[in-house]
C-alpha cells in the first residue's frame, strides 16, 4: 500500500471545465446595482457621451470598471475578470474601448464629474429610503467625516509631488458618511489634489464639504442635523467660519492644533473642572478626563463655538510631545453643539477615528494608486472608486445583518464575492448553484432572497 506524501491531496488541473462561474458572489453587487437603479442612472447621465452606433453603453462600461475595482482590481485592464463571465455580467467592453471612454470622459472635464455625482446623489437618496432604519439618517442626523489620503505614485504622473511625509504622489481629500457602530461608511466626496497640497488648506476643506453635502438628501444639506467632523487639519478660522455661517447652520466637531495659549490654559484648569471621559458602552475611560476651555482663546472665532480638551495618560512606550502637560497627552477640538455633556461630545469626536477605517477600505478598493497619467483621467478614476465603495457599503446596508454588515471590503471579497458557483439554465432562466460546503453560502442566498423582495426602481 502506498502512503500519501505531503499535507495536501494531489489534484490534476484541466482547462476544459464548463458551467462554472468564478467570482459568482459578485452577483450580490450586480443585483444591488439593479435594485438601486444605479445602472440606469449612470447610463442616463452618460448618454450625451455615447457615440453614434456605439455597441457598448458608457454607463455600463463605467459600472463594469467599478465592479472590477470592488473585486479588488486596481487598473482598467482588470475589467477582464468580468469579460470572462458573460453569463453573469453580460457583454463587457474590450480594453481599448474602456480606455477610449475614459479619455472621452476626461476631456469632458467638470461637466462629466458633475453628471456622475448627480447620478450618485439620486441613487443614494433612493437607497436610504430602501434601507429605512438601517440608513444613516434613520436616527435623525448624519455625520460626514473629512480626511486626507496620501496616494503614492511610482511613476511621473500629472500633479504628482513630494508629500508632507516625504513620499511622492497625490494627496486627495475625501468625505465619508459614517454608518455608526452598526455598519461601515460610504464615500460622498473626493477632491483630487497634488501631493504637496496642504493638510489644513481651508479652501479645499470647503470644496470637499460642498461636494459631500451635495450628495446628501436635500433635508440634510443644511441645518444642525448634519455634523461635519475633521481632525486638526480642519481647525482653521476660514473653514469653521464657513461651517457656522448664518443660513448654513451646520453642526461641527473639528480638531484643533494645541497652541501655546491652549497649553497654558490647560495648565490653569482646576482639578474639580475635569470630568472623566467615557467609552462607547457608557463606562468610564480609564486615565482620561475632559474639560471645557473658555476665555480669550475664543476671540476671533464664530459665535457659539466651544473648545473642549481631553487629557489622557499615554499608553506604555509613547513619547510625550512638547504641547503635553503634567505627563498627560493633550487633545483639543471645537464644536458648536450645546445641551449635551462634554464627555459625550468628546466621545462623539473621538469616534471620528472610524474615518481611518474608511480610508483603509478605500486603499484596498482602487485607491492604492492612481493608475492613469493625466489629472483629468485620475479624476474619473476617483469617481469609479467611489461607485465601487458605495456598492460595497450599500449592499451590506440593504441585505446583510448583524456582524456581517460591518465587514470591510477585503473580508467581503474573501468570503462572499469570491465564491464560485455552477450556472444552470432551466426554463430559459439562469440559476447560480453555490457550493453547499462553502461556509457562507447561506449568507449569500439569504441576502439574494432579501434583495428579491425589495421594490424595483422607478
Short mmCIF file of C-alpha atoms in Angstrom, two decimals:
data_model
loop_
_atom_site.label_atom_id
_atom_site.label_comp_id
_atom_site.label_asym_id
_atom_site.label_seq_id
_atom_site.Cartn_x
_atom_site.Cartn_y
_atom_site.Cartn_z
CA UNK A 1 0.00 0.00 0.00
CA UNK A 2 1.37 3.41 -1.00
CA UNK A 3 1.49 6.15 1.60
CA UNK A 4 0.44 9.67 0.69
CA UNK A 5 3.29 12.16 0.88
CA UNK A 6 2.58 15.76 1.85
CA UNK A 7 -0.13 17.64 3.73
CA UNK A 8 -2.42 18.35 0.78
CA UNK A 9 -4.18 15.99 -1.62
CA UNK A 10 -2.76 15.90 -5.14
CA UNK A 11 -5.04 17.12 -7.91
CA UNK A 12 -4.69 17.34 -11.66
CA UNK A 13 -5.62 20.55 -13.43
CA UNK A 14 -7.50 20.74 -16.71
CA UNK A 15 -8.77 23.70 -18.68
CA UNK A 16 -11.90 22.11 -20.14
CA UNK A 17 -14.46 22.77 -17.37
CA UNK A 18 -17.91 24.12 -18.28
CA UNK A 19 -20.77 25.71 -16.43
CA UNK A 20 -18.61 27.08 -13.60
CA UNK A 21 -18.60 30.78 -12.72
CA UNK A 22 -15.72 32.27 -10.77
CA UNK A 23 -16.36 35.31 -8.54
CA UNK A 24 -20.04 34.32 -8.66
CA UNK A 25 -20.71 36.06 -5.35
CA UNK A 26 -20.38 39.35 -7.22
CA UNK A 27 -23.98 38.78 -8.26
CA UNK A 28 -24.76 40.41 -4.89
CA UNK A 29 -23.32 43.68 -6.19
CA UNK A 30 -24.85 43.29 -9.65
CA UNK A 31 -28.34 42.73 -8.29
CA UNK A 32 -27.90 45.50 -5.73
CA UNK A 33 -26.95 47.93 -8.51
CA UNK A 34 -30.04 46.86 -10.44
CA UNK A 35 -32.41 47.21 -7.49
CA UNK A 36 -30.98 50.63 -6.64
CA UNK A 37 -31.30 51.81 -10.22
CA UNK A 38 -27.59 52.63 -10.31
CA UNK A 39 -27.13 51.07 -13.74
CA UNK A 40 -29.92 53.07 -15.37
CA UNK A 41 -28.98 56.29 -13.54
CA UNK A 42 -25.36 56.21 -14.73
CA UNK A 43 -26.39 55.19 -18.25
CA UNK A 44 -28.83 58.09 -18.45
CA UNK A 45 -26.23 60.50 -17.05
CA UNK A 46 -23.56 59.49 -19.58
CA UNK A 47 -25.91 59.27 -22.57
CA UNK A 48 -24.58 62.57 -24.06
CA UNK A 49 -21.14 60.95 -24.34
CA UNK A 50 -22.34 57.86 -26.21
CA UNK A 51 -21.09 57.97 -29.77
CA UNK A 52 -23.42 57.16 -32.67
CA UNK A 53 -23.69 53.43 -33.44
CA UNK A 54 -21.64 52.59 -30.35
CA UNK A 55 -22.02 48.94 -29.31
CA UNK A 56 -21.33 49.42 -25.59
CA UNK A 57 -23.19 51.84 -23.33
CA UNK A 58 -20.83 54.26 -21.49
CA UNK A 59 -22.76 53.82 -18.24
CA UNK A 60 -22.44 50.02 -18.44
CA UNK A 61 -18.70 50.32 -19.13
CA UNK A 62 -18.16 52.64 -16.16
CA UNK A 63 -20.18 50.39 -13.86
CA UNK A 64 -18.25 47.33 -15.09
CA UNK A 65 -14.97 49.03 -14.18
CA UNK A 66 -16.42 49.88 -10.75
CA UNK A 67 -17.41 46.23 -10.24
CA UNK A 68 -13.87 45.16 -11.15
CA UNK A 69 -12.50 47.65 -8.61
CA UNK A 70 -14.93 46.34 -5.99
CA UNK A 71 -13.50 42.87 -6.65
CA UNK A 72 -10.01 44.15 -5.91
CA UNK A 73 -8.89 45.44 -9.29
CA UNK A 74 -6.57 48.43 -9.41
CA UNK A 75 -6.41 49.28 -13.11
CA UNK A 76 -8.68 49.47 -16.16
CA UNK A 77 -7.41 46.16 -17.54
CA UNK A 78 -8.85 44.30 -14.54
CA UNK A 79 -12.24 44.54 -16.24
CA UNK A 80 -11.13 41.29 -17.92
CA UNK A 81 -12.38 39.46 -14.79
CA UNK A 82 -15.91 40.41 -15.81
CA UNK A 83 -15.35 39.81 -19.52
CA UNK A 84 -14.54 36.17 -18.74
CA UNK A 85 -18.05 35.62 -17.29
CA UNK A 86 -20.58 36.91 -19.86
CA UNK A 87 -23.34 34.71 -18.39
CA UNK A 88 -23.30 36.88 -15.22
CA UNK A 89 -22.02 40.26 -16.38
CA UNK A 90 -23.29 40.36 -19.96
CA UNK A 91 -21.24 41.86 -22.79
CA UNK A 92 -18.17 43.66 -21.44
CA UNK A 93 -16.19 46.15 -23.48
CA UNK A 94 -12.65 45.48 -24.67
CA UNK A 95 -9.65 47.18 -23.08
CA UNK A 96 -9.23 49.70 -25.96
CA UNK A 97 -12.92 50.62 -25.74
CA UNK A 98 -12.62 51.21 -22.00
CA UNK A 99 -9.53 53.38 -22.47
CA UNK A 100 -11.23 55.44 -25.18
CA UNK A 101 -14.21 56.04 -22.91
CA UNK A 102 -12.01 57.24 -20.04
CA UNK A 103 -10.25 59.63 -22.46
CA UNK A 104 -13.63 60.92 -23.66
CA UNK A 105 -14.92 61.45 -20.13
CA UNK A 106 -11.67 63.11 -19.06
CA UNK A 107 -11.99 65.51 -21.99
CA UNK A 108 -15.48 66.40 -20.74
CA UNK A 109 -13.92 67.90 -17.62
CA UNK A 110 -16.03 69.20 -14.76
CA UNK A 111 -19.29 68.62 -16.62
CA UNK A 112 -18.71 64.85 -16.64
CA UNK A 113 -17.79 64.77 -12.95
CA UNK A 114 -20.88 66.78 -12.03
CA UNK A 115 -23.07 64.43 -14.09
CA UNK A 116 -21.71 61.30 -12.43
CA UNK A 117 -22.01 62.87 -8.99
CA UNK A 118 -25.60 63.86 -9.71
CA UNK A 119 -26.47 60.27 -10.59
CA UNK A 120 -24.82 59.00 -7.40
CA UNK A 121 -26.74 61.53 -5.30
CA UNK A 122 -30.02 60.50 -6.88
CA UNK A 123 -29.33 56.81 -6.22
CA UNK A 124 -28.16 57.48 -2.64
CA UNK A 125 -31.46 59.11 -1.72
CA UNK A 126 -33.32 56.07 -3.09
CA UNK A 127 -31.04 53.64 -1.22
CA UNK A 128 -31.53 55.43 2.10
CA UNK A 129 -35.28 55.17 1.65
CA UNK A 130 -34.99 51.43 0.94
CA UNK A 131 -32.71 50.89 3.96
CA UNK A 132 -35.20 52.54 6.35
CA UNK A 133 -33.95 52.07 9.94
CA UNK A 134 -30.54 50.89 8.68
CA UNK A 135 -29.96 54.14 6.77
CA UNK A 136 -27.52 56.74 8.16
CA UNK A 137 -30.30 59.32 8.54
CA UNK A 138 -32.66 56.98 10.39
CA UNK A 139 -31.57 58.50 13.74
CA UNK A 140 -32.45 61.99 12.56
CA UNK A 141 -28.84 63.09 11.98
CA UNK A 142 -26.00 62.44 9.55
CA UNK A 143 -22.27 62.57 10.27
CA UNK A 144 -19.77 63.36 7.50
CA UNK A 145 -16.07 62.78 8.16
CA UNK A 146 -13.43 64.60 6.09
CA UNK A 147 -9.94 63.17 5.88
CA UNK A 148 -6.90 63.35 3.61
CA UNK A 149 -5.38 60.33 1.87
CA UNK A 150 -1.79 60.03 0.66
CA UNK A 151 -1.65 58.05 -2.60
CA UNK A 152 1.88 57.05 -3.54
CA UNK A 153 2.94 57.24 -7.19
CA UNK A 154 5.76 55.09 -8.56
CA UNK A 155 5.98 56.95 -11.87
CA UNK A 156 5.82 60.54 -13.04
CA UNK A 157 2.15 61.48 -13.38
CA UNK A 158 0.48 64.85 -13.76
CA UNK A 159 0.27 66.79 -10.46
CA UNK A 160 2.42 64.33 -8.54
CA UNK A 161 4.68 65.99 -5.99
CA UNK A 162 6.51 65.36 -2.76
CA UNK A 163 4.10 64.84 0.14
CA UNK A 164 4.45 66.04 3.71
CA UNK A 165 5.54 62.50 4.63
CA UNK A 166 8.42 62.84 2.18
CA UNK A 167 6.87 60.39 -0.27
CA UNK A 168 5.81 61.12 -3.86
CA UNK A 169 2.27 61.09 -5.22
CA UNK A 170 -1.14 62.73 -4.71
CA UNK A 171 -2.99 63.99 -1.65
CA UNK A 172 -6.78 63.66 -2.23
CA UNK A 173 -9.25 64.93 0.35
CA UNK A 174 -12.23 62.63 0.89
CA UNK A 175 -15.54 62.67 2.72
CA UNK A 176 -17.39 59.68 4.18
CA UNK A 177 -20.83 59.31 5.73
CA UNK A 178 -20.47 57.39 8.98
CA UNK A 179 -22.89 54.46 9.34
CA UNK A 180 -22.31 54.27 13.08
CA UNK A 181 -21.47 51.23 15.16
CA UNK A 182 -23.86 49.00 13.20
CA UNK A 183 -22.23 49.46 9.81
CA UNK A 184 -19.29 50.87 7.89
CA UNK A 185 -19.43 54.06 5.83
CA UNK A 186 -19.91 55.34 2.29
CA UNK A 187 -17.93 57.90 0.28
CA UNK A 188 -19.61 61.17 -0.60
CA UNK A 189 -16.72 63.32 -1.80
CA UNK A 190 -13.26 63.04 -3.30
CA UNK A 191 -11.16 66.05 -4.27
CA UNK A 192 -8.04 65.19 -6.26
CA UNK A 193 -5.07 67.32 -5.18
CA UNK A 194 -1.32 67.40 -5.87
CA UNK A 195 0.95 65.62 -3.44
CA UNK A 196 2.21 68.89 -1.95
CA UNK A 197 -1.31 70.16 -1.15
CA UNK A 198 -1.52 71.38 2.43
CA UNK A 199 -3.27 69.34 5.09
CA UNK A 200 -5.06 72.37 6.57
CA UNK A 201 -5.98 74.23 3.38
CA UNK A 202 -9.35 75.80 4.22
CA UNK A 203 -10.43 76.26 0.57
CA UNK A 204 -10.01 72.53 -0.10
CA UNK A 205 -11.95 71.60 3.03
CA UNK A 206 -14.77 73.93 1.99
CA UNK A 207 -14.88 72.46 -1.53
CA UNK A 208 -14.90 68.89 -0.20
CA UNK A 209 -17.64 69.73 2.30
CA UNK A 210 -19.70 71.25 -0.52
CA UNK A 211 -19.27 68.08 -2.60
CA UNK A 212 -20.27 65.95 0.38
CA UNK A 213 -23.36 68.00 1.20
CA UNK A 214 -24.48 67.86 -2.45
CA UNK A 215 -24.52 64.05 -2.17
CA UNK A 216 -26.90 64.04 0.79
CA UNK A 217 -30.70 64.20 0.56
CA UNK A 218 -31.84 67.83 0.45
CA UNK A 219 -33.09 67.83 4.04
CA UNK A 220 -29.52 67.20 5.27
CA UNK A 221 -27.69 69.78 3.17
CA UNK A 222 -28.01 72.44 5.88
CA UNK A 223 -29.03 72.59 9.50
CA UNK A 224 -27.89 71.16 12.82
CA UNK A 225 -28.87 67.60 11.86
CA UNK A 226 -25.72 67.34 9.72
CA UNK A 227 -22.43 67.07 11.60
CA UNK A 228 -19.10 67.73 9.87
CA UNK A 229 -16.12 66.11 11.62
CA UNK A 230 -12.45 66.63 10.84
CA UNK A 231 -9.10 66.21 12.52
CA UNK A 232 -6.93 69.21 13.35
CA UNK A 233 -6.39 69.85 9.61
CA UNK A 234 -9.87 71.39 9.54
CA UNK A 235 -9.29 73.61 12.57
CA UNK A 236 -8.89 76.89 10.66
CA UNK A 237 -10.77 80.17 11.05
CA UNK A 238 -11.93 80.12 7.42
CA UNK A 239 -13.35 76.60 7.48
CA UNK A 240 -15.03 76.86 10.87
CA UNK A 241 -16.46 80.22 9.86
CA UNK A 242 -17.86 78.67 6.67
CA UNK A 243 -19.49 75.83 8.63
CA UNK A 244 -21.09 78.24 11.10
CA UNK A 245 -22.22 80.80 8.51
CA UNK A 246 -25.70 82.15 9.03
CA UNK A 247 -28.18 80.23 6.89
CA UNK A 248 -25.98 77.14 6.73
CA UNK A 249 -26.15 76.31 10.45
CA UNK A 250 -24.21 73.05 10.20
CA UNK A 251 -23.03 71.24 13.31
CA UNK A 252 -19.30 70.69 13.51
CA UNK A 253 -16.72 68.86 15.57
CA UNK A 254 -13.29 69.97 14.41
CA UNK A 255 -9.91 69.05 15.82
CA UNK A 256 -7.68 71.93 16.91
CA UNK A 257 -3.93 72.29 16.99
CA UNK A 258 -2.54 72.63 20.52
CA UNK A 259 -1.21 76.17 20.54
CA UNK A 260 0.78 77.75 23.37
CA UNK A 261 -2.36 79.59 24.52
CA UNK A 262 -4.30 76.33 24.77
CA UNK A 263 -1.37 74.66 26.51
CA UNK A 264 -1.21 77.40 29.14
CA UNK A 265 -5.00 77.33 29.61
CA UNK A 266 -4.94 73.57 30.24
CA UNK A 267 -2.37 74.07 32.99
CA UNK A 268 -4.72 76.54 34.71
CA UNK A 269 -7.83 74.32 34.66
CA UNK A 270 -8.68 73.46 38.30
CA UNK A 271 -8.80 69.81 39.24
CA UNK A 272 -12.53 69.96 40.02
CA UNK A 273 -13.30 71.10 36.45
CA UNK A 274 -12.10 67.83 34.88
CA UNK A 275 -14.79 65.26 34.03
CA UNK A 276 -14.00 61.58 33.40
CA UNK A 277 -14.12 60.61 29.73
CA UNK A 278 -16.43 57.77 28.71
CA UNK A 279 -16.34 54.76 26.40
CA UNK A 280 -18.99 53.92 23.76
CA UNK A 281 -20.55 51.39 26.14
CA UNK A 282 -21.05 54.12 28.77
CA UNK A 283 -18.25 53.05 31.07
CA UNK A 284 -15.62 55.48 32.33
CA UNK A 285 -12.49 55.63 30.17
CA UNK A 286 -9.55 54.76 32.39
CA UNK A 287 -6.98 57.53 32.76
CA UNK A 288 -8.77 60.16 30.65
CA UNK A 289 -10.55 63.41 31.59
CA UNK A 290 -12.21 66.24 29.68
CA UNK A 291 -12.79 69.93 30.38
CA UNK A 292 -14.10 72.98 28.55
CA UNK A 293 -11.84 75.96 27.96
CA UNK A 294 -13.19 79.50 27.97
CA UNK A 295 -11.78 83.00 27.83
CA UNK A 296 -9.77 84.92 25.28
CA UNK A 297 -8.87 81.86 23.22
CA UNK A 298 -12.33 82.04 21.62
CA UNK A 299 -11.81 85.60 20.40
CA UNK A 300 -12.00 85.81 16.62
CA UNK A 301 -13.83 82.50 16.27
CA UNK A 302 -17.53 82.17 15.31
CA UNK A 303 -20.09 82.90 17.98
CA UNK A 304 -21.23 79.79 19.85
CA UNK A 305 -18.01 77.84 19.38
CA UNK A 306 -16.92 75.70 22.32
CA UNK A 307 -13.39 74.46 22.98
CA UNK A 308 -13.12 71.07 24.70
CA UNK A 309 -9.86 69.46 25.73
CA UNK A 310 -9.01 65.92 26.78
CA UNK A 311 -6.01 64.85 28.83
CA UNK A 312 -5.09 61.20 28.96
CA UNK A 313 -2.30 59.05 30.30
CA UNK A 314 -0.19 57.97 27.30
CA UNK A 315 -0.04 54.29 26.50
CA UNK A 316 3.16 52.44 27.50
CA UNK A 317 6.09 53.35 25.28
CA UNK A 318 4.51 56.54 23.88
CA UNK A 319 6.64 59.68 23.91
CA UNK A 320 5.16 62.91 25.18
CA UNK A 321 5.09 65.98 22.96
CA UNK A 322 6.13 69.48 23.96
CA UNK A 323 2.45 70.51 23.96
CA UNK A 324 1.50 67.83 26.51
CA UNK A 325 1.11 68.77 30.15
CA UNK A 326 1.76 67.12 33.52
CA UNK A 327 2.69 63.83 31.89
CA UNK A 328 -0.65 63.70 30.07
CA UNK A 329 -1.34 63.56 26.35
CA UNK A 330 -3.47 66.58 25.35
CA UNK A 331 -6.02 66.71 22.52
CA UNK A 332 -8.47 69.52 21.71
CA UNK A 333 -11.46 70.06 19.44
CA UNK A 334 -14.06 72.72 18.72
CA UNK A 335 -17.81 72.25 18.41
CA UNK A 336 -20.99 74.30 18.32
CA UNK A 337 -23.22 71.61 19.87
CA UNK A 338 -24.93 72.60 23.12
CA UNK A 339 -27.17 70.85 25.61
CA UNK A 340 -25.07 67.69 25.86
CA UNK A 341 -22.39 66.69 28.42
CA UNK A 342 -18.85 67.47 27.34
CA UNK A 343 -17.83 63.83 27.91
CA UNK A 344 -20.47 62.78 25.38
CA UNK A 345 -19.27 65.39 22.89
CA UNK A 346 -15.67 64.25 23.34
CA UNK A 347 -16.69 60.64 22.70
CA UNK A 348 -18.54 61.73 19.56
CA UNK A 349 -15.42 63.46 18.29
CA UNK A 350 -13.16 60.55 19.23
CA UNK A 351 -15.29 58.24 17.10
CA UNK A 352 -14.02 60.21 14.11
CA UNK A 353 -11.25 57.60 14.15
CA UNK A 354 -13.64 55.41 12.16
CA UNK A 355 -12.70 57.61 9.18
CA UNK A 356 -9.31 55.87 9.27
CA UNK A 357 -11.14 52.58 8.67
CA UNK A 358 -12.88 54.13 5.67
CA UNK A 359 -9.52 55.30 4.31
CA UNK A 360 -8.08 51.81 4.76
CA UNK A 361 -11.03 50.35 2.86
CA UNK A 362 -10.53 52.92 0.09
CA UNK A 363 -6.87 51.98 -0.25
CA UNK A 364 -7.94 48.35 -0.67
CA UNK A 365 -10.53 49.37 -3.27
CA UNK A 366 -8.77 51.17 -6.07
CA UNK A 367 -7.03 53.93 -4.11
CA UNK A 368 -3.75 52.14 -3.54
CA UNK A 369 -2.55 54.08 -6.55
CA UNK A 370 -3.98 56.31 -9.28
CA UNK A 371 -3.29 54.20 -12.39
CA UNK A 372 -3.64 56.84 -15.11
CA UNK A 373 -1.33 59.66 -16.16
CA UNK A 374 -3.45 62.78 -16.60
CA UNK A 375 -5.17 64.51 -13.69
CA UNK A 376 -8.49 64.57 -15.57
CA UNK A 377 -8.28 60.81 -16.12
CA UNK A 378 -7.49 60.15 -12.47
CA UNK A 379 -10.41 62.40 -11.54
CA UNK A 380 -12.69 59.97 -13.41
CA UNK A 381 -10.92 57.08 -11.66
CA UNK A 382 -11.75 58.65 -8.27
CA UNK A 383 -15.42 58.67 -9.25
CA UNK A 384 -15.16 54.99 -10.21
CA UNK A 385 -13.57 54.22 -6.83
CA UNK A 386 -16.44 55.99 -5.06
CA UNK A 387 -19.01 53.98 -7.05
CA UNK A 388 -17.22 50.76 -6.06
CA UNK A 389 -17.01 51.77 -2.40
CA UNK A 390 -20.63 52.87 -2.48
CA UNK A 391 -21.73 49.45 -3.75
CA UNK A 392 -19.67 47.73 -1.06
CA UNK A 393 -21.38 49.91 1.58
CA UNK A 394 -24.94 49.87 0.20
CA UNK A 395 -25.08 46.12 -0.35
CA UNK A 396 -24.44 45.26 3.35
CA UNK A 397 -26.72 48.09 4.48
CA UNK A 398 -29.62 46.74 2.41
CA UNK A 399 -29.33 42.95 2.64
CA UNK A 400 -26.79 41.87 5.28
CA UNK A 401 -27.46 41.67 9.00
CA UNK A 402 -25.62 41.50 12.31
CA UNK A 403 -21.85 41.46 12.47
CA UNK A 404 -21.60 40.59 8.75
CA UNK A 405 -22.89 44.05 7.90
CA UNK A 406 -19.71 45.53 9.39
CA UNK A 407 -17.31 43.50 7.21
CA UNK A 408 -14.79 45.60 5.32
CA UNK A 409 -14.27 45.16 1.55
CA UNK A 410 -11.39 42.69 1.91
CA UNK A 411 -13.46 40.32 4.02
CA UNK A 412 -16.49 40.70 1.75
CA UNK A 413 -14.33 39.70 -1.21
CA UNK A 414 -12.71 36.78 0.53
CA UNK A 415 -15.88 35.21 1.93
CA UNK A 416 -18.76 36.33 -0.28
CA UNK A 417 -17.76 37.83 -3.62
CA UNK A 418 -15.09 35.24 -4.45
CA UNK A 419 -17.47 32.29 -4.01
CA UNK A 420 -17.69 30.15 -7.16
CA UNK A 421 -20.91 28.60 -8.45
CA UNK A 422 -22.30 26.37 -11.16
CA UNK A 423 -24.55 28.05 -13.69
CA UNK A 424 -27.59 26.10 -14.86
CA UNK A 425 -30.22 27.16 -17.41
CA UNK A 426 -33.72 25.92 -16.66
CA UNK A 427 -36.94 27.12 -18.30
CA UNK A 428 -34.99 29.87 -20.05
CA UNK A 429 -33.77 31.21 -16.69
CA UNK A 430 -30.22 31.11 -15.40
CA UNK A 431 -29.56 29.84 -11.89
CA UNK A 432 -26.36 30.00 -9.86
CA UNK A 433 -25.78 26.99 -7.64
CA UNK A 434 -23.28 27.81 -4.95
CA UNK A 435 -21.28 25.05 -3.31
CA UNK A 436 -23.15 23.53 -0.38
CA UNK A 437 -19.96 23.13 1.65
CA UNK A 438 -18.93 26.82 1.35
CA UNK A 439 -19.30 28.25 4.89
CA UNK A 440 -21.01 31.43 3.69
CA UNK A 441 -23.36 30.03 1.05
CA UNK A 442 -26.35 30.60 3.35
CA UNK A 443 -25.30 34.23 3.81
CA UNK A 444 -25.21 34.71 0.02
CA UNK A 445 -28.53 33.01 -0.70
CA UNK A 446 -30.31 34.72 2.21
CA UNK A 447 -29.02 38.10 1.05
CA UNK A 448 -30.21 37.46 -2.51
CA UNK A 449 -33.63 36.47 -1.15
CA UNK A 450 -33.86 39.79 0.76
CA UNK A 451 -32.81 41.61 -2.38
CA UNK A 452 -35.54 39.91 -4.38
CA UNK A 453 -38.33 41.35 -2.25
CA UNK A 454 -37.10 44.94 -2.48
CA UNK A 455 -39.14 47.09 -4.89
CA UNK A 456 -37.74 47.68 -8.33
CA UNK A 457 -36.54 51.22 -9.12
CA UNK A 458 -38.86 53.65 -10.84
#
